[in-house]
Amino acid sequence: MSLDPALLSKLVCPVTRTPLRYDEERQELVSDAAALAYPVRDGVPVMLVDQARRLGAEETEHGR
């Protein structure tokens, strides 16, 4: 399932207020600045920090 590009352009990380990128394979919205990945469940982004997955350095754009 893909995410509406218009919705993605409006969403920001609740921690850093920076743009997110969509990882379609994992169904997550990724904040490279916060090193967090927010799940997208049934097409709905779950923008709660306590539901986010911590990213390793190799998973962020900065670590690539």
PDB file of N, CA and C in Angstrom:
ATOM      1  N   MET A   1       0.860  -1.183   0.000  1.00  0.00           N
ATOM      2  CA  MET A   1       0.000   0.000   0.000  1.00  0.00           C
ATOM      3  C   MET A   1       0.898   1.236   0.000  1.00  0.00           C
ATOM      4  N   SER A   2       0.596   2.168  -0.871  1.00  0.00           N
ATOM      5  CA  SER A   2       1.391   3.389  -0.921  1.00  0.00           C
ATOM      6  C   SER A   2       0.725   4.483  -0.095  1.00  0.00           C
ATOM      7  N   LEU A   3       1.477   5.508   0.150  1.00  0.00           N
ATOM      8  CA  LEU A   3       1.002   6.640   0.945  1.00  0.00           C
ATOM      9  C   LEU A   3       0.775   7.829   0.020  1.00  0.00           C
ATOM     10  N   ASP A   4      -0.300   8.531   0.225  1.00  0.00           N
ATOM     11  CA  ASP A   4      -0.648   9.698  -0.593  1.00  0.00           C
ATOM     12  C   ASP A   4       0.483  10.732  -0.516  1.00  0.00           C
ATOM     13  N   PRO A   5       1.075  11.097  -1.656  1.00  0.00           N
ATOM     14  CA  PRO A   5       2.167  12.080  -1.654  1.00  0.00           C
ATOM     15  C   PRO A   5       1.769  13.424  -1.033  1.00  0.00           C
ATOM     16  N   ALA A   6       0.510  13.826  -1.187  1.00  0.00           N
ATOM     17  CA  ALA A   6       0.057  15.092  -0.593  1.00  0.00           C
ATOM     18  C   ALA A   6       0.086  15.001   0.929  1.00  0.00           C
ATOM     19  N   LEU A   7      -0.302  13.844   1.472  1.00  0.00           N
ATOM     20  CA  LEU A   7      -0.252  13.645   2.920  1.00  0.00           C
ATOM     21  C   LEU A   7       1.199  13.642   3.399  1.00  0.00           C
ATOM     22  N   LEU A   8       2.051  12.923   2.699  1.00  0.00           N
ATOM     23  CA  LEU A   8       3.463  12.849   3.076  1.00  0.00           C
ATOM     24  C   LEU A   8       4.112  14.226   3.094  1.00  0.00           C
ATOM     25  N   SER A   9       3.734  15.084   2.165  1.00  0.00           N
ATOM     26  CA  SER A   9       4.336  16.417   2.109  1.00  0.00           C
ATOM     27  C   SER A   9       3.947  17.285   3.305  1.00  0.00           C
ATOM     28  N   LYS A  10       2.866  16.937   3.978  1.00  0.00           N
ATOM     29  CA  LYS A  10       2.397  17.717   5.124  1.00  0.00           C
ATOM     30  C   LYS A  10       2.882  17.183   6.468  1.00  0.00           C
ATOM     31  N   LEU A  11       3.261  15.911   6.506  1.00  0.00           N
ATOM     32  CA  LEU A  11       3.676  15.293   7.764  1.00  0.00           C
ATOM     33  C   LEU A  11       5.128  15.631   8.099  1.00  0.00           C
ATOM     34  N   VAL A  12       5.372  15.848   9.374  1.00  0.00           N
ATOM     35  CA  VAL A  12       6.736  16.058   9.876  1.00  0.00           C
ATOM     36  C   VAL A  12       6.925  15.205  11.114  1.00  0.00           C
ATOM     37  N   CYS A  13       8.159  14.976  11.465  1.00  0.00           N
ATOM     38  CA  CYS A  13       8.488  14.224  12.678  1.00  0.00           C
ATOM     39  C   CYS A  13       8.005  15.014  13.898  1.00  0.00           C
ATOM     40  N   PRO A  14       7.274  14.375  14.804  1.00  0.00           N
ATOM     41  CA  PRO A  14       6.814  15.089  15.993  1.00  0.00           C
ATOM     42  C   PRO A  14       7.938  15.475  16.955  1.00  0.00           C
ATOM     43  N   VAL A  15       9.093  14.862  16.821  1.00  0.00           N
ATOM     44  CA  VAL A  15      10.230  15.167  17.694  1.00  0.00           C
ATOM     45  C   VAL A  15      11.048  16.326  17.145  1.00  0.00           C
ATOM     46  N   THR A  16      11.408  16.243  15.869  1.00  0.00           N
ATOM     47  CA  THR A  16      12.338  17.218  15.286  1.00  0.00           C
ATOM     48  C   THR A  16      11.669  18.243  14.370  1.00  0.00           C
ATOM     49  N   ARG A  17      10.430  17.981  13.990  1.00  0.00           N
ATOM     50  CA  ARG A  17       9.683  18.847  13.060  1.00  0.00           C
ATOM     51  C   ARG A  17      10.345  18.911  11.681  1.00  0.00           C
ATOM     52  N   THR A  18      11.044  17.836  11.317  1.00  0.00           N
ATOM     53  CA  THR A  18      11.682  17.743  10.002  1.00  0.00           C
ATOM     54  C   THR A  18      10.860  16.822   9.097  1.00  0.00           C
ATOM     55  N   PRO A  19      11.030  16.927   7.777  1.00  0.00           N
ATOM     56  CA  PRO A  19      10.287  16.071   6.846  1.00  0.00           C
ATOM     57  C   PRO A  19      10.594  14.587   7.060  1.00  0.00           C
ATOM     58  N   LEU A  20       9.664  13.770   6.619  1.00  0.00           N
ATOM     59  CA  LEU A  20       9.794  12.317   6.719  1.00  0.00           C
ATOM     60  C   LEU A  20       9.931  11.726   5.328  1.00  0.00           C
ATOM     61  N   ARG A  21      10.503  10.548   5.252  1.00  0.00           N
ATOM     62  CA  ARG A  21      10.522   9.806   3.991  1.00  0.00           C
ATOM     63  C   ARG A  21       9.769   8.500   4.213  1.00  0.00           C
ATOM     64  N   TYR A  22       9.134   8.034   3.162  1.00  0.00           N
ATOM     65  CA  TYR A  22       8.299   6.842   3.265  1.00  0.00           C
ATOM     66  C   TYR A  22       9.074   5.616   2.813  1.00  0.00           C
ATOM     67  N   ASP A  23       9.139   4.609   3.664  1.00  0.00           N
ATOM     68  CA  ASP A  23       9.735   3.319   3.327  1.00  0.00           C
ATOM     69  C   ASP A  23       8.576   2.374   3.021  1.00  0.00           C
ATOM     70  N   GLU A  24       8.275   2.207   1.741  1.00  0.00           N
ATOM     71  CA  GLU A  24       7.108   1.418   1.334  1.00  0.00           C
ATOM     72  C   GLU A  24       7.260  -0.057   1.710  1.00  0.00           C
ATOM     73  N   GLU A  25       8.474  -0.581   1.600  1.00  0.00           N
ATOM     74  CA  GLU A  25       8.715  -1.993   1.915  1.00  0.00           C
ATOM     75  C   GLU A  25       8.375  -2.300   3.379  1.00  0.00           C
ATOM     76  N   ARG A  26       8.783  -1.425   4.271  1.00  0.00           N
ATOM     77  CA  ARG A  26       8.547  -1.638   5.711  1.00  0.00           C
ATOM     78  C   ARG A  26       7.259  -0.987   6.213  1.00  0.00           C
ATOM     79  N   GLN A  27       6.615  -0.202   5.354  1.00  0.00           N
ATOM     80  CA  GLN A  27       5.405   0.516   5.747  1.00  0.00           C
ATOM     81  C   GLN A  27       5.678   1.416   6.957  1.00  0.00           C
ATOM     82  N   GLU A  28       6.699   2.274   6.794  1.00  0.00           N
ATOM     83  CA  GLU A  28       7.106   3.186   7.866  1.00  0.00           C
ATOM     84  C   GLU A  28       7.410   4.565   7.305  1.00  0.00           C
ATOM     85  N   LEU A  29       7.184   5.573   8.133  1.00  0.00           N
ATOM     86  CA  LEU A  29       7.630   6.933   7.851  1.00  0.00           C
ATOM     87  C   LEU A  29       8.907   7.134   8.654  1.00  0.00           C
ATOM     88  N   VAL A  30       9.973   7.478   7.970  1.00  0.00           N
ATOM     89  CA  VAL A  30      11.294   7.535   8.592  1.00  0.00           C
ATOM     90  C   VAL A  30      11.728   8.972   8.827  1.00  0.00           C
ATOM     91  N   SER A  31      12.162   9.227  10.058  1.00  0.00           N
ATOM     92  CA  SER A  31      12.785  10.501  10.409  1.00  0.00           C
ATOM     93  C   SER A  31      14.270  10.242  10.584  1.00  0.00           C
ATOM     94  N   ASP A  32      15.049  10.647   9.582  1.00  0.00           N
ATOM     95  CA  ASP A  32      16.501  10.465   9.686  1.00  0.00           C
ATOM     96  C   ASP A  32      17.073  11.332  10.798  1.00  0.00           C
ATOM     97  N   ALA A  33      16.513  12.509  10.998  1.00  0.00           N
ATOM     98  CA  ALA A  33      17.015  13.429  12.023  1.00  0.00           C
ATOM     99  C   ALA A  33      16.852  12.859  13.429  1.00  0.00           C
ATOM    100  N   ALA A  34      15.744  12.171  13.681  1.00  0.00           N
ATOM    101  CA  ALA A  34      15.485  11.604  15.008  1.00  0.00           C
ATOM    102  C   ALA A  34      15.880  10.133  15.099  1.00  0.00           C
ATOM    103  N   ALA A  35      16.241   9.532  13.966  1.00  0.00           N
ATOM    104  CA  ALA A  35      16.546   8.100  13.893  1.00  0.00           C
ATOM    105  C   ALA A  35      15.375   7.270  14.410  1.00  0.00           C
ATOM    106  N   LEU A  36      14.170   7.629  13.942  1.00  0.00           N
ATOM    107  CA  LEU A  36      12.954   6.919  14.319  1.00  0.00           C
ATOM    108  C   LEU A  36      12.165   6.567  13.060  1.00  0.00           C
ATOM    109  N   ALA A  37      11.439   5.445  13.129  1.00  0.00           N
ATOM    110  CA  ALA A  37      10.550   5.031  12.048  1.00  0.00           C
ATOM    111  C   ALA A  37       9.156   4.844  12.633  1.00  0.00           C
ATOM    112  N   TYR A  38       8.224   5.611  12.102  1.00  0.00           N
ATOM    113  CA  TYR A  38       6.835   5.566  12.571  1.00  0.00           C
ATOM    114  C   TYR A  38       6.043   4.605  11.693  1.00  0.00           C
ATOM    115  N   PRO A  39       5.299   3.679  12.291  1.00  0.00           N
ATOM    116  CA  PRO A  39       4.562   2.702  11.483  1.00  0.00           C
ATOM    117  C   PRO A  39       3.383   3.332  10.740  1.00  0.00           C
ATOM    118  N   VAL A  40       3.066   2.728   9.604  1.00  0.00           N
ATOM    119  CA  VAL A  40       1.853   3.068   8.870  1.00  0.00           C
ATOM    120  C   VAL A  40       0.989   1.816   8.916  1.00  0.00           C
ATOM    121  N   ARG A  41      -0.144   1.904   9.596  1.00  0.00           N
ATOM    122  CA  ARG A  41      -1.023   0.744   9.782  1.00  0.00           C
ATOM    123  C   ARG A  41      -2.325   0.961   9.035  1.00  0.00           C
ATOM    124  N   ASP A  42      -2.621   0.063   8.124  1.00  0.00           N
ATOM    125  CA  ASP A  42      -3.831   0.157   7.302  1.00  0.00           C
ATOM    126  C   ASP A  42      -3.931   1.520   6.607  1.00  0.00           C
ATOM    127  N   GLY A  43      -2.775   2.033   6.163  1.00  0.00           N
ATOM    128  CA  GLY A  43      -2.741   3.304   5.449  1.00  0.00           C
ATOM    129  C   GLY A  43      -2.757   4.536   6.333  1.00  0.00           C
ATOM    130  N   VAL A  44      -2.738   4.337   7.665  1.00  0.00           N
ATOM    131  CA  VAL A  44      -2.805   5.464   8.604  1.00  0.00           C
ATOM    132  C   VAL A  44      -1.462   5.596   9.332  1.00  0.00           C
ATOM    133  N   PRO A  45      -0.775   6.732   9.186  1.00  0.00           N
ATOM    134  CA  PRO A  45       0.477   6.942   9.914  1.00  0.00           C
ATOM    135  C   PRO A  45       0.227   7.042  11.423  1.00  0.00           C
ATOM    136  N   VAL A  46       1.016   6.308  12.183  1.00  0.00           N
ATOM    137  CA  VAL A  46       0.929   6.355  13.643  1.00  0.00           C
ATOM    138  C   VAL A  46       2.101   7.202  14.125  1.00  0.00           C
ATOM    139  N   MET A  47       1.817   8.480  14.394  1.00  0.00           N
ATOM    140  CA  MET A  47       2.872   9.448  14.689  1.00  0.00           C
ATOM    141  C   MET A  47       3.099   9.602  16.199  1.00  0.00           C
ATOM    142  N   LEU A  48       3.172   8.490  16.890  1.00  0.00           N
ATOM    143  CA  LEU A  48       3.420   8.480  18.331  1.00  0.00           C
ATOM    144  C   LEU A  48       4.833   7.979  18.589  1.00  0.00           C
ATOM    145  N   VAL A  49       5.591   8.735  19.349  1.00  0.00           N
ATOM    146  CA  VAL A  49       6.990   8.383  19.609  1.00  0.00           C
ATOM    147  C   VAL A  49       7.091   7.017  20.278  1.00  0.00           C
ATOM    148  N   ASP A  50       6.158   6.712  21.179  1.00  0.00           N
ATOM    149  CA  ASP A  50       6.248   5.424  21.876  1.00  0.00           C
ATOM    150  C   ASP A  50       5.901   4.238  20.967  1.00  0.00           C
ATOM    151  N   GLN A  51       5.374   4.495  19.771  1.00  0.00           N
ATOM    152  CA  GLN A  51       5.092   3.445  18.794  1.00  0.00           C
ATOM    153  C   GLN A  51       6.182   3.356  17.717  1.00  0.00           C
ATOM    154  N   ALA A  52       7.105   4.307  17.724  1.00  0.00           N
ATOM    155  CA  ALA A  52       8.159   4.363  16.707  1.00  0.00           C
ATOM    156  C   ALA A  52       9.267   3.363  17.009  1.00  0.00           C
ATOM    157  N   ARG A  53       9.915   2.924  15.946  1.00  0.00           N
ATOM    158  CA  ARG A  53      11.053   2.012  16.047  1.00  0.00           C
ATOM    159  C   ARG A  53      12.336   2.827  15.931  1.00  0.00           C
ATOM    160  N   ARG A  54      13.298   2.553  16.831  1.00  0.00           N
ATOM    161  CA  ARG A  54      14.602   3.221  16.756  1.00  0.00           C
ATOM    162  C   ARG A  54      15.390   2.646  15.594  1.00  0.00           C
ATOM    163  N   LEU A  55      16.056   3.520  14.863  1.00  0.00           N
ATOM    164  CA  LEU A  55      16.858   3.101  13.721  1.00  0.00           C
ATOM    165  C   LEU A  55      18.322   2.979  14.100  1.00  0.00           C
ATOM    166  N   GLY A  56      18.988   2.012  13.493  1.00  0.00           N
ATOM    167  CA  GLY A  56      20.429   1.918  13.614  1.00  0.00           C
ATOM    168  C   GLY A  56      21.071   2.887  12.640  1.00  0.00           C
ATOM    169  N   ALA A  57      22.337   3.199  12.829  1.00  0.00           N
ATOM    170  CA  ALA A  57      23.043   4.169  11.986  1.00  0.00           C
ATOM    171  C   ALA A  57      22.992   3.786  10.508  1.00  0.00           C
ATOM    172  N   GLU A  58      23.026   2.497  10.217  1.00  0.00           N
ATOM    173  CA  GLU A  58      23.017   2.043   8.824  1.00  0.00           C
ATOM    174  C   GLU A  58      21.652   2.222   8.153  1.00  0.00           C
ATOM    175  N   GLU A  59      20.595   2.461   8.933  1.00  0.00           N
ATOM    176  CA  GLU A  59      19.255   2.607   8.378  1.00  0.00           C
ATOM    177  C   GLU A  59      18.876   4.050   8.062  1.00  0.00           C
ATOM    178  N   THR A  60      19.636   5.027   8.525  1.00  0.00           N
ATOM    179  CA  THR A  60      19.306   6.423   8.267  1.00  0.00           C
ATOM    180  C   THR A  60      20.013   6.907   7.007  1.00  0.00           C
ATOM    181  N   GLU A  61      19.496   7.953   6.411  1.00  0.00           N
ATOM    182  CA  GLU A  61      20.143   8.542   5.237  1.00  0.00           C
ATOM    183  C   GLU A  61      21.534   9.053   5.600  1.00  0.00           C
ATOM    184  N   HIS A  62      21.679   9.507   6.846  1.00  0.00           N
ATOM    185  CA  HIS A  62      22.982  10.019   7.290  1.00  0.00           C
ATOM    186  C   HIS A  62      24.018   8.912   7.389  1.00  0.00           C
ATOM    187  N   GLY A  63      23.568   7.690   7.682  1.00  0.00           N
ATOM    188  CA  GLY A  63      24.470   6.576   7.864  1.00  0.00           C
ATOM    189  C   GLY A  63      24.804   5.833   6.583  1.00  0.00           C
ATOM    190  N   ARG A  64      24.194   6.237   5.481  1.00  0.00           N
ATOM    191  CA  ARG A  64      24.429   5.529   4.209  1.00  0.00           C
ATOM    192  C   ARG A  64      25.597   6.082   3.459  1.00  0.00           C
TER     193      ARG A  64
END
